[in-house]
Amino acid sequence: MAVELDCDSLWYGADVVTMRDGRYSLIEDGAIAVKNGAIVWVGRRQDAAGARAARRIDFGGGIVTPGLIDCHTHLVFGGDRSEEFEQRLNGLSYAQIAAQGGGILSTVRATRAASAGELAESARRRIVRLLAEGVTTLEIKSGYGLDEQSELRMLQVIRALAEQLPVEIHATCLAAHAVPPEYRDDPDGWIEVICRRLLPRIKAGGLADSVDAFCEHLAFSADQVGRVFACARQHGLPVRLHAAQLSFSDGCRLAARFRALSADHLEYASEDDVRELAAQGTVAVLLPGAFYLLRETQRPPIDAFRRHGVPMALASDANPGTSPALSLRLMLNMGCTLFGMTPEEALAGVTLHAARALGLAQTHGSLEPGKVANFVHWPLSRPAGLAYWLGGQLPCQVVYHGEMRQDPLFGAGEGAG
């Protein structure tokens, strides 16, 4: 049925993969109408024949998907941990490396020593590689400062990057990432600093959109994280949680109790944990990059998530120690091959469900009227091709807020920064 349209631009000539309700919901030979940076209509090209559009753009084949969303990253950091990669291959565990001063605390030392400019420049080199693969929204955590000023500096850098680059950036305070060396014998003291001093300053300065924590035997207990989350709630900040990555714990139930936007990792989530997450609408964010690099064997309970209707997101977990991953598209393949997700589930995991994990599902993650006009044209015949191809950069055209984006690729620095 022909529609009356008055728009700034009409994009057509490709099959539109809307991802409405987390399904392909494919419209063959579709069209997308955009006005003031938002989608105002999606449908068949033939139904838009009479549209009044200032610009018409013909993709000439292929598919269009929502802009990709990387909902869990640690892209701002100093230093390099390739030595630990070798150590793990020579038999040391993640916990053993951490116990001898490596792991997160190694990056903390390097991050504290770096200037804001150095942190921003190295992060920028990493970010632009994600942008080149169709990412239009991403999340970046603090958590490598682990003192008041360094955490604030990281969050200020994240906010500055959002102003400089054509990507929407969700900032997360992860001050409860590891026990700082200064508080090795007094982790509760650091929790007090987070609650009494850091979170109030972050809220006052508008430096974070959410609060995260690492609930694990080598990080913080459920009781300690609960105090951080209660404080975050008092300041009106939603919470997310690193949970059940290395062992069974109370993390998932804690995430459910505080109605966390997401619980992330979840290799050791139990059936009861999954029920709790489902009851509260918490998204399961799966991170196959860390699973792969750490050579884990305990897979997240995918079938249980399906049974109980828990939305599954996928993310790069880009970080210097356990997931030096700069390809979200590779995570689609890993989600399928390592975790047993379907290509449709994987694509939903970096679009609609990733948006849910950031509290953005009303405005992002699918191609529907009223949502931000972020979408990507791919030279593929089927959406499963995004998860199918290994390695290499698939050429793509990115539309960001209704305009064709020129990705700011520059420099020859190493991807790891």
CSV table of C-alpha atoms in Angstrom, one decimal:
chain,number,residue,atom,x,y,z
A,1,MET,CA,0.0,0.0,0.0
A,2,ALA,CA,1.5,3.4,-1.0
A,3,VAL,CA,2.2,5.7,1.9
A,4,GLU,CA,2.4,9.5,2.1
A,5,LEU,CA,5.9,10.5,3.2
A,6,ASP,CA,7.7,13.8,3.7
A,7,CYS,CA,11.3,13.1,4.7
A,8,ASP,CA,14.9,14.3,4.5
A,9,SER,CA,16.2,11.2,2.9
A,10,LEU,CA,15.0,7.9,1.5
A,11,TRP,CA,17.3,4.9,1.6
A,12,TYR,CA,16.4,1.9,-0.6
A,13,GLY,CA,17.7,-0.8,-3.0
A,14,ALA,CA,18.6,-3.4,-0.3
A,15,ASP,CA,16.8,-6.0,1.8
A,16,VAL,CA,16.1,-4.4,5.2
A,17,VAL,CA,16.8,-6.6,8.3
A,18,THR,CA,14.7,-4.7,10.9
A,19,MET,CA,15.5,-6.9,13.9
A,20,ARG,CA,12.1,-6.0,15.3
A,21,ASP,CA,11.4,-8.2,18.4
A,22,GLY,CA,14.9,-9.6,18.0
A,23,ARG,CA,14.1,-11.4,14.8
A,24,TYR,CA,15.4,-10.8,11.3
A,25,SER,CA,11.9,-9.5,10.2
A,26,LEU,CA,13.3,-9.0,6.8
A,27,ILE,CA,11.7,-6.7,4.2
A,28,GLU,CA,12.8,-7.7,0.7
A,29,ASP,CA,13.6,-4.7,-1.5
A,30,GLY,CA,12.9,-2.4,1.4
A,31,ALA,CA,13.2,1.3,2.1
A,32,ILE,CA,13.9,3.5,5.1
A,33,ALA,CA,12.7,7.1,5.4
A,34,VAL,CA,14.6,9.5,7.7
A,35,LYS,CA,13.7,12.9,9.1
A,36,ASN,CA,15.7,14.9,11.6
A,37,GLY,CA,18.0,12.0,12.3
A,38,ALA,CA,15.3,9.6,13.1
A,39,ILE,CA,13.5,6.8,11.2
A,40,VAL,CA,10.0,7.9,10.3
A,41,TRP,CA,9.0,4.9,8.1
A,42,VAL,CA,10.3,1.4,7.1
A,43,GLY,CA,8.6,-0.7,4.5
A,44,ARG,CA,8.7,-2.0,0.9
A,45,ARG,CA,10.4,0.2,-1.6
A,46,GLN,CA,7.4,0.1,-3.9
A,47,ASP,CA,5.2,1.5,-1.2
A,48,ALA,CA,7.4,4.6,-0.9
A,49,ALA,CA,7.3,5.4,-4.7
A,50,GLY,CA,5.4,8.7,-4.0
A,51,ALA,CA,7.5,9.8,-1.1
A,52,ARG,CA,8.7,13.5,-1.0
A,53,ALA,CA,12.4,13.2,-0.1
A,54,ALA,CA,15.1,15.8,-0.3
A,55,ARG,CA,17.6,13.0,-1.0
A,56,ARG,CA,17.3,9.5,-2.4
A,57,ILE,CA,20.1,7.0,-1.9
A,58,ASP,CA,20.1,3.7,-3.8
A,59,PHE,CA,22.2,1.0,-2.1
A,60,GLY,CA,22.1,-1.2,-5.3
A,61,GLY,CA,21.7,-4.5,-3.5
A,62,GLY,CA,22.8,-6.2,-0.3
A,63,ILE,CA,21.3,-5.9,3.1
A,64,VAL,CA,20.8,-3.2,5.7
A,65,THR,CA,20.9,-3.9,9.4
A,66,PRO,CA,20.6,-1.7,12.5
A,67,GLY,CA,23.9,-0.1,13.5
A,68,LEU,CA,25.9,-2.5,15.6
A,69,ILE,CA,26.1,-1.9,19.4
A,70,ASP,CA,29.1,-3.1,21.5
A,71,CYS,CA,27.6,-3.0,25.0
A,72,HIS,CA,30.6,-4.1,27.0
A,73,THR,CA,34.1,-2.8,26.5
A,74,HIS,CA,37.1,-1.6,28.5
A,75,LEU,CA,38.7,0.5,25.6
A,76,VAL,CA,40.3,3.2,27.7
A,77,PHE,CA,43.5,1.9,29.4
A,78,GLY,CA,47.3,2.2,29.5
A,79,GLY,CA,50.0,-0.4,28.8
A,80,ASP,CA,50.0,-3.8,27.2
A,81,ARG,CA,49.5,-7.3,28.6
A,82,SER,CA,50.8,-9.5,25.8
A,83,GLU,CA,53.3,-11.0,28.2
A,84,GLU,CA,50.4,-12.5,30.2
A,85,PHE,CA,49.0,-14.0,27.1
A,86,GLU,CA,52.3,-15.9,26.8
A,87,GLN,CA,52.2,-16.8,30.5
A,88,ARG,CA,48.7,-18.4,30.1
A,89,LEU,CA,49.9,-20.4,27.2
A,90,ASN,CA,52.7,-21.6,29.4
A,91,GLY,CA,50.3,-22.9,32.0
A,92,LEU,CA,49.5,-20.1,34.4
A,93,SER,CA,45.9,-19.4,35.2
A,94,TYR,CA,44.2,-16.0,35.3
A,95,ALA,CA,44.0,-16.2,39.1
A,96,GLN,CA,47.7,-17.1,39.4
A,97,ILE,CA,48.7,-14.2,37.2
A,98,ALA,CA,46.6,-11.9,39.3
A,99,ALA,CA,48.1,-13.2,42.5
A,100,GLN,CA,51.6,-12.3,41.4
A,101,GLY,CA,50.7,-8.7,40.6
A,102,GLY,CA,49.6,-9.1,37.0
A,103,GLY,CA,46.1,-9.1,35.6
A,104,ILE,CA,43.9,-6.0,36.2
A,105,LEU,CA,46.4,-4.4,38.6
A,106,SER,CA,49.1,-4.5,35.9
A,107,THR,CA,46.9,-2.3,33.7
A,108,VAL,CA,46.0,-0.1,36.7
A,109,ARG,CA,49.7,0.8,37.2
A,110,ALA,CA,50.0,1.7,33.5
A,111,THR,CA,46.7,3.6,33.4
A,112,ARG,CA,47.6,5.7,36.4
A,113,ALA,CA,50.9,6.6,34.8
A,114,ALA,CA,49.3,7.7,31.5
A,115,SER,CA,48.0,11.2,30.9
A,116,ALA,CA,44.5,11.9,29.8
A,117,GLY,CA,45.8,12.7,26.3
A,118,GLU,CA,47.7,9.4,26.1
A,119,LEU,CA,44.6,7.5,27.2
A,120,ALA,CA,42.4,9.2,24.7
A,121,GLU,CA,44.8,8.7,21.8
A,122,SER,CA,45.3,5.0,22.4
A,123,ALA,CA,41.6,4.5,22.9
A,124,ARG,CA,40.8,6.4,19.7
A,125,ARG,CA,43.0,4.0,17.7
A,126,ARG,CA,41.0,1.1,19.1
A,127,ILE,CA,37.6,2.6,18.7
A,128,VAL,CA,38.0,3.5,15.0
A,129,ARG,CA,38.5,-0.1,14.2
A,130,LEU,CA,35.2,-1.0,15.8
A,131,LEU,CA,33.6,1.8,13.9
A,132,ALA,CA,34.9,0.5,10.6
A,133,GLU,CA,32.9,-2.7,11.2
A,134,GLY,CA,29.5,-0.9,11.6
A,135,VAL,CA,29.5,0.0,15.3
A,136,THR,CA,27.4,3.1,15.9
A,137,THR,CA,26.9,2.8,19.7
A,138,LEU,CA,29.3,1.4,22.3
A,139,GLU,CA,29.8,1.3,26.0
A,140,ILE,CA,33.2,2.0,27.7
A,141,LYS,CA,34.0,1.3,31.4
A,142,SER,CA,36.4,2.9,33.8
A,143,GLY,CA,37.9,0.5,36.3
A,144,TYR,CA,41.7,0.7,35.5
A,145,GLY,CA,42.3,3.7,37.7
A,146,LEU,CA,41.1,2.3,41.1
A,147,ASP,CA,41.8,5.6,42.9
A,148,GLU,CA,39.5,8.5,43.0
A,149,GLN,CA,41.3,10.9,40.6
A,150,SER,CA,42.3,8.2,38.1
A,151,GLU,CA,38.7,6.9,37.9
A,152,LEU,CA,37.4,10.4,37.3
A,153,ARG,CA,40.1,11.0,34.7
A,154,MET,CA,39.1,7.8,32.8
A,155,LEU,CA,35.4,8.8,32.8
A,156,GLN,CA,36.4,12.3,31.6
A,157,VAL,CA,38.3,10.8,28.7
A,158,ILE,CA,35.3,8.6,27.8
A,159,ARG,CA,33.1,11.7,27.7
A,160,ALA,CA,35.6,13.6,25.6
A,161,LEU,CA,35.9,10.7,23.1
A,162,ALA,CA,32.1,10.8,22.7
A,163,GLU,CA,32.4,14.5,21.7
A,164,GLN,CA,35.2,13.8,19.2
A,165,LEU,CA,34.1,10.6,17.4
A,166,PRO,CA,30.9,9.8,15.3
A,167,VAL,CA,29.7,7.1,17.7
A,168,GLU,CA,27.3,7.2,20.7
A,169,ILE,CA,29.3,6.3,23.8
A,170,HIS,CA,27.7,5.0,27.1
A,171,ALA,CA,30.0,5.6,30.0
A,172,THR,CA,30.1,3.1,32.9
A,173,CYS,CA,31.8,3.5,36.3
A,174,LEU,CA,33.5,0.3,37.1
A,175,ALA,CA,35.5,1.5,40.2
A,176,ALA,CA,34.6,-1.9,41.9
A,177,HIS,CA,36.6,-3.8,39.3
A,178,ALA,CA,39.4,-5.0,41.6
A,179,VAL,CA,40.8,-4.2,45.0
A,180,PRO,CA,43.3,-1.4,44.7
A,181,PRO,CA,46.8,-2.2,46.0
A,182,GLU,CA,46.5,0.5,48.6
A,183,TYR,CA,43.4,-1.3,50.0
A,184,ARG,CA,44.7,-4.8,49.7
A,185,ASP,CA,44.0,-5.4,53.4
A,186,ASP,CA,40.9,-3.2,53.5
A,187,PRO,CA,38.6,-3.8,50.5
A,188,ASP,CA,35.7,-2.4,52.5
A,189,GLY,CA,37.6,0.9,52.7
A,190,TRP,CA,37.7,1.2,48.9
A,191,ILE,CA,33.9,0.4,48.8
A,192,GLU,CA,33.4,3.3,51.2
A,193,VAL,CA,35.5,5.6,49.0
A,194,ILE,CA,33.3,4.6,46.0
A,195,CYS,CA,30.1,5.2,47.9
A,196,ARG,CA,30.9,8.2,49.9
A,197,ARG,CA,33.1,10.2,47.5
A,198,LEU,CA,33.4,8.8,44.0
A,199,LEU,CA,29.8,8.2,43.0
A,200,PRO,CA,28.5,11.5,44.3
A,201,ARG,CA,31.2,13.3,42.2
A,202,ILE,CA,30.4,11.2,39.2
A,203,LYS,CA,26.7,12.0,39.5
A,204,ALA,CA,27.3,15.7,40.0
A,205,GLY,CA,29.6,15.9,37.0
A,206,GLY,CA,27.4,13.7,34.7
A,207,LEU,CA,30.3,11.5,34.1
A,208,ALA,CA,28.6,8.0,33.9
A,209,ASP,CA,25.4,6.5,32.6
A,210,SER,CA,25.6,3.4,34.8
A,211,VAL,CA,27.6,1.6,37.5
A,212,ASP,CA,29.2,-1.8,37.1
A,213,ALA,CA,31.1,-4.1,39.5
A,214,PHE,CA,33.0,-7.4,39.4
A,215,CYS,CA,31.4,-10.0,41.8
A,216,GLU,CA,33.9,-12.8,42.0
A,217,HIS,CA,36.2,-14.5,44.5
A,218,LEU,CA,39.2,-12.5,43.3
A,219,ALA,CA,37.4,-9.2,43.3
A,220,PHE,CA,34.4,-8.2,45.5
A,221,SER,CA,31.7,-10.1,47.4
A,222,ALA,CA,28.0,-9.9,46.8
A,223,ASP,CA,27.7,-7.9,50.1
A,224,GLN,CA,30.3,-5.4,49.0
A,225,VAL,CA,28.8,-5.0,45.5
A,226,GLY,CA,25.4,-4.7,47.0
A,227,ARG,CA,26.5,-1.6,49.0
A,228,VAL,CA,27.8,0.0,45.7
A,229,PHE,CA,24.6,-0.8,43.9
A,230,ALA,CA,22.5,0.6,46.7
A,231,CYS,CA,24.5,3.8,46.5
A,232,ALA,CA,24.2,3.9,42.7
A,233,ARG,CA,20.4,3.6,43.1
A,234,GLN,CA,20.3,6.5,45.5
A,235,HIS,CA,22.0,8.6,42.8
A,236,GLY,CA,19.6,7.5,40.1
A,237,LEU,CA,22.3,5.4,38.2
A,238,PRO,CA,21.3,2.0,36.8
A,239,VAL,CA,23.6,-0.9,37.5
A,240,ARG,CA,25.2,-3.7,35.5
A,241,LEU,CA,27.3,-6.6,36.8
A,242,HIS,CA,30.3,-8.8,35.9
A,243,ALA,CA,28.9,-12.1,37.2
A,244,ALA,CA,29.5,-15.8,37.3
A,245,GLN,CA,32.5,-15.7,35.0
A,246,LEU,CA,35.0,-17.8,36.9
A,247,SER,CA,32.9,-19.6,39.5
A,248,PHE,CA,29.4,-20.1,40.9
A,249,SER,CA,28.5,-17.1,43.0
A,250,ASP,CA,25.6,-15.0,44.3
A,251,GLY,CA,26.2,-12.5,41.5
A,252,CYS,CA,23.2,-13.3,39.3
A,253,ARG,CA,20.8,-13.1,42.2
A,254,LEU,CA,22.4,-9.8,43.2
A,255,ALA,CA,21.9,-8.5,39.7
A,256,ALA,CA,18.3,-9.5,39.7
A,257,ARG,CA,17.7,-8.0,43.2
A,258,PHE,CA,18.8,-4.6,41.9
A,259,ARG,CA,17.1,-5.0,38.6
A,260,ALA,CA,20.4,-4.6,36.8
A,261,LEU,CA,20.3,-3.7,33.1
A,262,SER,CA,22.6,-6.6,32.4
A,263,ALA,CA,24.6,-9.5,34.0
A,264,ASP,CA,27.7,-10.1,32.0
A,265,HIS,CA,29.9,-13.2,31.3
A,266,LEU,CA,27.6,-15.8,33.1
A,267,GLU,CA,29.6,-19.0,32.3
A,268,TYR,CA,28.6,-20.3,35.7
A,269,ALA,CA,25.0,-19.2,35.9
A,270,SER,CA,22.7,-21.8,37.2
A,271,GLU,CA,19.1,-22.6,36.3
A,272,ASP,CA,17.9,-20.7,39.4
A,273,ASP,CA,20.1,-17.8,38.4
A,274,VAL,CA,18.5,-17.7,34.9
A,275,ARG,CA,15.0,-17.7,36.4
A,276,GLU,CA,15.9,-14.7,38.6
A,277,LEU,CA,17.3,-12.8,35.6
A,278,ALA,CA,14.3,-13.6,33.6
A,279,ALA,CA,11.9,-12.4,36.3
A,280,GLN,CA,13.6,-9.0,36.4
A,281,GLY,CA,14.1,-8.5,32.7
A,282,THR,CA,17.9,-8.4,33.0
A,283,VAL,CA,19.9,-9.0,29.8
A,284,ALA,CA,22.5,-11.7,29.7
A,285,VAL,CA,25.6,-10.2,28.0
A,286,LEU,CA,27.8,-13.0,26.6
A,287,LEU,CA,31.5,-12.4,26.0
A,288,PRO,CA,33.0,-15.1,23.8
A,289,GLY,CA,36.3,-13.2,23.3
A,290,ALA,CA,37.3,-13.8,27.0
A,291,PHE,CA,36.0,-17.3,26.9
A,292,TYR,CA,38.2,-18.0,23.9
A,293,LEU,CA,41.4,-16.3,25.1
A,294,LEU,CA,41.2,-17.9,28.5
A,295,ARG,CA,40.5,-21.3,26.9
A,296,GLU,CA,37.5,-21.8,29.2
A,297,THR,CA,35.3,-24.9,28.9
A,298,GLN,CA,32.3,-23.9,30.9
A,299,ARG,CA,29.8,-22.4,28.4
A,300,PRO,CA,27.0,-20.0,29.4
A,301,PRO,CA,23.7,-21.8,29.7
A,302,ILE,CA,22.3,-20.8,26.3
A,303,ASP,CA,19.4,-23.3,26.4
A,304,ALA,CA,18.3,-22.1,29.8
A,305,PHE,CA,18.3,-18.5,28.6
A,306,ARG,CA,16.1,-19.6,25.7
A,307,ARG,CA,13.7,-21.6,28.0
A,308,HIS,CA,13.2,-18.7,30.3
A,309,GLY,CA,13.2,-15.9,27.7
A,310,VAL,CA,16.3,-14.1,28.9
A,311,PRO,CA,17.5,-11.7,26.1
A,312,MET,CA,21.1,-12.5,25.1
A,313,ALA,CA,23.5,-9.8,24.0
A,314,LEU,CA,27.0,-10.2,22.6
A,315,ALA,CA,29.9,-7.8,23.1
A,316,SER,CA,33.6,-7.6,22.4
A,317,ASP,CA,34.7,-7.2,26.0
A,318,ALA,CA,37.6,-5.3,24.4
A,319,ASN,CA,40.3,-5.1,27.1
A,320,PRO,CA,44.1,-5.5,27.4
A,321,GLY,CA,44.1,-8.8,29.4
A,322,THR,CA,41.5,-11.3,28.5
A,323,SER,CA,39.8,-10.1,25.3
A,324,PRO,CA,42.0,-7.9,23.1
A,325,ALA,CA,39.2,-8.0,20.5
A,326,LEU,CA,38.6,-5.2,18.1
A,327,SER,CA,36.0,-6.9,15.9
A,328,LEU,CA,32.4,-7.1,17.1
A,329,ARG,CA,31.6,-9.1,13.9
A,330,LEU,CA,34.0,-11.8,15.0
A,331,MET,CA,32.1,-12.0,18.2
A,332,LEU,CA,29.0,-12.9,16.1
A,333,ASN,CA,30.9,-15.9,14.8
A,334,MET,CA,32.2,-16.9,18.2
A,335,GLY,CA,28.8,-16.6,19.7
A,336,CYS,CA,27.6,-19.2,17.1
A,337,THR,CA,30.6,-21.5,17.0
A,338,LEU,CA,31.6,-21.4,20.7
A,339,PHE,CA,28.3,-20.9,22.5
A,340,GLY,CA,25.8,-22.5,20.1
A,341,MET,CA,23.8,-19.3,19.3
A,342,THR,CA,22.0,-19.1,16.0
A,343,PRO,CA,23.1,-16.3,13.5
A,344,GLU,CA,19.8,-14.6,14.2
A,345,GLU,CA,20.3,-14.7,17.9
A,346,ALA,CA,23.9,-13.4,17.4
A,347,LEU,CA,22.7,-10.5,15.3
A,348,ALA,CA,20.0,-9.6,17.8
A,349,GLY,CA,22.8,-9.8,20.4
A,350,VAL,CA,24.6,-6.8,18.9
A,351,THR,CA,21.5,-4.8,18.0
A,352,LEU,CA,18.3,-4.9,19.9
A,353,HIS,CA,19.4,-6.9,22.9
A,354,ALA,CA,22.6,-4.9,23.2
A,355,ALA,CA,20.5,-1.8,23.2
A,356,ARG,CA,18.4,-3.3,26.1
A,357,ALA,CA,21.6,-4.0,28.0
A,358,LEU,CA,22.3,-0.2,27.9
A,359,GLY,CA,18.8,0.8,28.6
A,360,LEU,CA,18.4,2.1,25.0
A,361,ALA,CA,15.8,-0.3,23.5
A,362,GLN,CA,13.3,2.5,23.0
A,363,THR,CA,15.5,4.4,20.7
A,364,HIS,CA,18.1,2.0,19.3
A,365,GLY,CA,18.7,-1.6,18.2
A,366,SER,CA,16.1,-2.1,15.5
A,367,LEU,CA,14.9,-0.4,12.3
A,368,GLU,CA,11.5,1.0,13.4
A,369,PRO,CA,9.8,4.4,13.2
A,370,GLY,CA,10.8,6.7,16.1
A,371,LYS,CA,14.2,5.2,16.5
A,372,VAL,CA,17.6,6.8,15.8
A,373,ALA,CA,18.6,6.5,12.2
A,374,ASN,CA,21.7,4.4,12.7
A,375,PHE,CA,22.0,1.6,10.2
A,376,VAL,CA,24.6,-0.2,8.1
A,377,HIS,CA,24.6,-1.4,4.5
A,378,TRP,CA,26.5,-4.7,3.8
A,379,PRO,CA,27.4,-6.4,0.5
A,380,LEU,CA,25.7,-9.6,1.6
A,381,SER,CA,22.8,-11.7,0.3
A,382,ARG,CA,21.7,-12.9,3.7
A,383,PRO,CA,22.1,-11.6,7.3
A,384,ALA,CA,23.8,-14.9,8.4
A,385,GLY,CA,26.8,-13.7,6.3
A,386,LEU,CA,27.7,-11.3,9.1
A,387,ALA,CA,28.4,-14.3,11.4
A,388,TYR,CA,29.7,-16.5,8.6
A,389,TRP,CA,32.8,-14.6,7.3
A,390,LEU,CA,36.0,-15.0,9.4
A,391,GLY,CA,38.7,-12.3,9.3
A,392,GLY,CA,39.1,-9.4,7.0
A,393,GLN,CA,37.0,-6.3,7.1
A,394,LEU,CA,33.7,-6.5,5.2
A,395,PRO,CA,33.1,-3.3,3.3
A,396,CYS,CA,30.1,-1.4,4.7
A,397,GLN,CA,28.4,1.9,4.5
A,398,VAL,CA,27.4,3.3,7.8
A,399,VAL,CA,24.5,5.8,8.2
A,400,TYR,CA,24.8,7.6,11.5
A,401,HIS,CA,22.0,9.9,12.7
A,402,GLY,CA,20.6,9.9,9.2
A,403,GLU,CA,23.9,10.9,7.4
A,404,MET,CA,26.5,8.8,5.7
A,405,ARG,CA,29.4,8.4,8.1
A,406,GLN,CA,33.0,8.8,7.1
A,407,ASP,CA,34.9,6.7,9.6
A,408,PRO,CA,37.9,8.5,11.0
A,409,LEU,CA,40.5,5.8,10.3
A,410,PHE,CA,44.0,7.3,10.7
A,411,GLY,CA,47.5,6.4,11.8
A,412,ALA,CA,49.4,3.2,11.7
A,413,GLY,CA,49.5,2.4,15.4
A,414,GLU,CA,48.9,-1.1,16.7
A,415,GLY,CA,45.3,-2.0,17.3
A,416,ALA,CA,46.0,-2.8,21.0
A,417,GLY,CA,47.1,0.8,21.6
